[in-house]
Amino acid sequence: MTVCIPNISGPARRQRLVGGIIGVAAAIAVLLAVERLGLPRPWRLMSFPPLLLGAIGLLQAQRSTCIALAATGRRDLNGARDTVTDAAARAQIARQSAGVLRDAVLASLVIAGLTQLD
């Protein structure tokens, strides 16, 4: 089992958590609006973008891994931004970042797909 190497902590994790909650709330608002307006079922798929953003935020917070910072080889630990200089650590953070993105896309696709059911 590989150990998680965080590239965010403290305020940065809270920021991602709040963003994730806002994304999920926006997806719910989209679904409620589609239902209220009586739009056809395919319109429910409009919930996918905010679901994806919400899932990314929640997973980044949960896994202490920001995909944007990972892409640039940086980290934000307790408000101090710096560059990750250790090559092995950068590679591990990149793997974690890919996992966050993969899992967020899969979860959002499943949830958006479930909205198509009656």
XYZ file of N, CA and C in Angstrom, residues 18-116:
297
model
N -15.470 23.100 0.834
C -16.568 24.052 0.605
C -16.931 24.089 -0.877
N -15.940 24.129 -1.741
C -16.209 24.106 -3.176
C -16.941 22.846 -3.600
N -16.555 21.721 -3.021
C -17.230 20.459 -3.323
C -18.686 20.467 -2.905
N -18.943 20.994 -1.722
C -20.326 21.079 -1.231
C -21.151 21.999 -2.121
N -20.558 23.111 -2.527
C -21.264 24.041 -3.427
C -21.568 23.367 -4.764
N -20.624 22.600 -5.290
C -20.850 21.891 -6.551
C -21.995 20.890 -6.459
N -22.023 20.127 -5.388
C -23.098 19.148 -5.196
C -24.434 19.877 -5.023
N -24.442 20.975 -4.258
C -25.675 21.750 -4.079
C -26.158 22.315 -5.414
N -25.238 22.758 -6.254
C -25.615 23.277 -7.580
C -26.212 22.171 -8.441
N -25.657 20.978 -8.358
C -26.198 19.846 -9.123
C -27.621 19.524 -8.672
N -27.830 19.556 -7.376
C -29.184 19.312 -6.848
C -30.130 20.406 -7.321
N -29.662 21.643 -7.329
C -30.497 22.755 -7.804
C -30.866 22.571 -9.275
N -29.919 22.116 -10.070
C -30.193 21.857 -11.490
C -31.276 20.782 -11.619
N -31.124 19.704 -10.864
C -32.105 18.615 -10.936
C -33.488 19.079 -10.492
N -33.533 19.879 -9.452
C -34.825 20.396 -8.984
C -35.451 21.331 -10.013
N -34.628 22.169 -10.645
C -35.143 23.089 -11.665
C -35.674 22.325 -12.869
N -34.941 21.310 -13.297
C -35.384 20.496 -14.441
C -36.731 19.838 -14.118
N -36.843 19.312 -12.912
C -38.099 18.669 -12.499
C -39.234 19.690 -12.420
N -38.952 20.814 -11.803
C -39.973 21.847 -11.614
C -40.470 22.400 -12.953
N -39.549 22.541 -13.899
C -39.918 23.072 -15.217
C -40.529 22.010 -16.126
N -40.513 20.759 -15.690
C -41.089 19.682 -16.487
C -40.313 19.385 -17.751
N -39.011 19.613 -17.728
C -38.191 19.367 -18.913
C -37.990 17.865 -19.124
N -37.728 17.448 -20.351
C -37.509 16.025 -20.627
C -36.306 15.471 -19.859
N -36.334 14.185 -19.649
C -35.313 13.486 -18.869
C -33.869 13.810 -19.271
N -33.504 13.896 -20.557
C -32.108 14.197 -20.903
C -31.583 15.500 -20.292
N -32.459 16.437 -19.976
C -32.019 17.685 -19.352
C -31.400 17.442 -17.976
N -31.718 16.330 -17.374
C -31.126 16.007 -16.065
C -29.612 15.851 -16.159
N -29.112 15.547 -17.356
C -27.671 15.405 -17.544
C -26.927 16.735 -17.353
N -27.671 17.827 -17.328
C -27.052 19.127 -17.046
C -26.486 19.168 -15.626
N -26.832 18.190 -14.819
C -26.277 18.121 -13.460
C -24.839 17.613 -13.469
N -24.372 17.055 -14.604
C -23.028 16.474 -14.635
C -21.906 17.480 -14.355
N -21.867 18.648 -15.016
C -20.751 19.568 -14.732
C -20.633 19.976 -13.258
N -21.732 20.412 -12.601
C -21.562 20.754 -11.188
C -21.276 19.519 -10.315
N -21.803 18.362 -10.712
C -21.469 17.135 -9.985
C -19.975 16.847 -10.070
N -19.424 16.998 -11.258
C -17.999 16.750 -11.445
C -17.161 17.711 -10.613
N -17.495 18.984 -10.668
C -16.756 19.960 -9.867
C -16.892 19.661 -8.370
N -18.088 19.290 -7.958
C -18.298 18.943 -6.551
C -17.503 17.728 -6.138
N -17.514 16.708 -6.978
C -16.765 15.487 -6.664
C -15.267 15.754 -6.615
N -14.775 16.560 -7.538
C -13.350 16.898 -7.524
C -12.995 17.606 -6.217
N -13.792 18.583 -5.833
C -13.525 19.308 -4.590
C -13.556 18.411 -3.376
N -14.581 17.579 -3.281
C -14.706 16.686 -2.118
C -13.565 15.677 -2.059
N -13.201 15.107 -3.196
C -12.118 14.124 -3.208
C -10.761 14.767 -2.951
N -10.556 15.973 -3.465
C -9.300 16.666 -3.169
C -9.172 16.904 -1.663
N -10.252 17.337 -1.037
C -10.225 17.580 0.404
C -9.990 16.282 1.167
N -10.678 15.231 0.771
C -10.573 13.960 1.471
C -9.190 13.338 1.320
N -8.592 13.500 0.149
C -7.302 12.851 -0.137
C -6.104 13.790 -0.008
N -6.357 15.026 0.429
C -5.290 16.025 0.626
C -4.433 16.199 -0.621
N -5.095 16.149 -1.776
C -4.372 16.229 -3.046
C -5.102 17.165 -4.001
N -4.464 18.279 -4.343
C -5.019 19.224 -5.304
C -4.483 18.885 -6.692
N -5.375 18.686 -7.648
C -4.928 18.291 -8.977
C -4.220 19.439 -9.702
N -4.638 20.680 -9.475
C -3.981 21.815 -10.133
C -2.565 22.006 -9.605
N -2.394 21.925 -8.300
C -1.055 22.058 -7.732
C -0.170 20.888 -8.158
N -0.746 19.696 -8.207
C 0.029 18.517 -8.621
C 0.537 18.686 -10.047
N -0.276 19.283 -10.900
C 0.114 19.467 -12.298
C 1.315 20.402 -12.443
N 1.503 21.284 -11.470
C 2.622 22.230 -11.528
C 3.746 21.854 -10.572
N 3.590 20.723 -9.877
C 4.629 20.275 -8.952
C 4.748 21.125 -7.703
N 3.614 21.718 -7.307
C 3.628 22.586 -6.127
C 2.750 22.006 -5.032
N 2.831 22.604 -3.863
C 1.991 22.204 -2.734
C 1.656 23.440 -1.904
N 0.587 23.321 -1.121
C 0.131 24.397 -0.232
C -0.141 23.760 1.125
N 0.860 23.753 1.956
C 0.736 23.149 3.276
C 0.633 24.253 4.325
N -0.577 24.353 4.917
C -0.863 25.369 5.936
C -0.567 26.784 5.466
N -0.922 27.073 4.223
C -0.785 28.415 3.686
C 0.573 28.737 3.101
N 1.532 27.836 3.206
C 2.866 28.067 2.650
C 2.996 27.309 1.338
N 3.035 28.030 0.232
C 3.178 27.393 -1.087
C 4.647 27.258 -1.434
N 4.997 26.079 -1.918
C 6.361 25.854 -2.387
C 6.342 24.748 -3.423
N 7.508 24.458 -3.960
C 7.664 23.441 -4.989
C 8.087 22.124 -4.350
N 7.507 21.035 -4.845
C 7.907 19.698 -4.399
C 9.167 19.350 -5.191
N 10.287 19.244 -4.493
C 11.559 19.018 -5.180
C 11.921 17.544 -5.303
N 11.401 16.711 -4.415
C 11.714 15.279 -4.448
C 10.957 14.615 -5.606
N 11.699 13.999 -6.520
C 11.094 13.393 -7.717
C 10.116 12.281 -7.370
N 10.446 11.459 -6.382
C 9.550 10.360 -5.987
C 8.262 10.910 -5.392
N 8.368 11.955 -4.592
C 7.174 12.570 -4.003
C 6.308 13.194 -5.089
N 6.935 13.882 -6.048
C 6.170 14.473 -7.161
C 5.422 13.406 -7.945
N 6.086 12.277 -8.183
C 5.451 11.184 -8.932
C 4.270 10.613 -8.158
N 4.437 10.441 -6.857
C 3.344 9.908 -6.033
C 2.171 10.880 -6.007
N 2.450 12.168 -5.848
C 1.379 13.175 -5.843
C 0.673 13.190 -7.201
N 1.409 13.018 -8.274
C 0.800 12.957 -9.610
C -0.128 11.750 -9.727
N 0.284 10.613 -9.169
C -0.586 9.416 -9.181
C -1.846 9.657 -8.361
N -1.690 10.283 -7.210
C -2.846 10.591 -6.361
C -3.797 11.531 -7.094
N -3.233 12.529 -7.759
C -4.025 13.493 -8.507
C -4.822 12.800 -9.613
N -4.173 11.905 -10.338
C -4.870 11.158 -11.392
C -6.001 10.327 -10.804
N -5.783 9.767 -9.626
C -6.825 8.991 -8.956
C -8.004 9.855 -8.547
N -7.727 11.061 -8.065
C -8.805 11.986 -7.705
C -9.650 12.289 -8.938
N -8.993 12.637 -10.033
C -9.724 12.978 -11.253
C -10.503 11.781 -11.789
N -9.856 10.614 -11.846
C -10.524 9.404 -12.329
C -11.772 9.097 -11.494
N -11.624 9.093 -10.181
C -12.740 8.740 -9.310
C -13.858 9.784 -9.358
N -13.485 11.056 -9.504
C -14.504 12.105 -9.608
C -15.312 11.950 -10.894
N -14.631 11.663 -12.004
C -15.337 11.472 -13.275
C -16.256 10.258 -13.195
N -15.736 9.149 -12.676
C -16.560 7.936 -12.578
C -17.776 8.142 -11.690
N -17.568 8.746 -10.520
C -18.692 8.979 -9.603
C -19.730 9.898 -10.243
N -19.280 10.943 -10.908
C -20.204 11.885 -11.533
C -20.975 11.243 -12.682
N -20.285 10.418 -13.471
C -20.975 9.712 -14.560
C -22.040 8.763 -14.021
N -21.714 8.033 -12.974
C -22.682 7.099 -12.383
C -23.883 7.861 -11.846
N -23.629 8.922 -11.089
C -24.734 9.683 -10.493
C -25.573 10.342 -11.581
N -24.921 10.967 -12.561
C -25.686 11.588 -13.658
C -26.469 10.530 -14.428
N -25.876 9.366 -14.607
C -26.598 8.260 -15.270
C -27.811 7.804 -14.478
N -27.658 7.768 -13.162
C -28.794 7.375 -12.315
C -29.949 8.359 -12.390
N -29.653 9.622 -12.710
C -30.738 10.597 -12.827
C -31.630 10.302 -14.024
N -31.168 9.442 -14.925
C -31.949 9.099 -16.118
C -33.005 8.033 -15.817
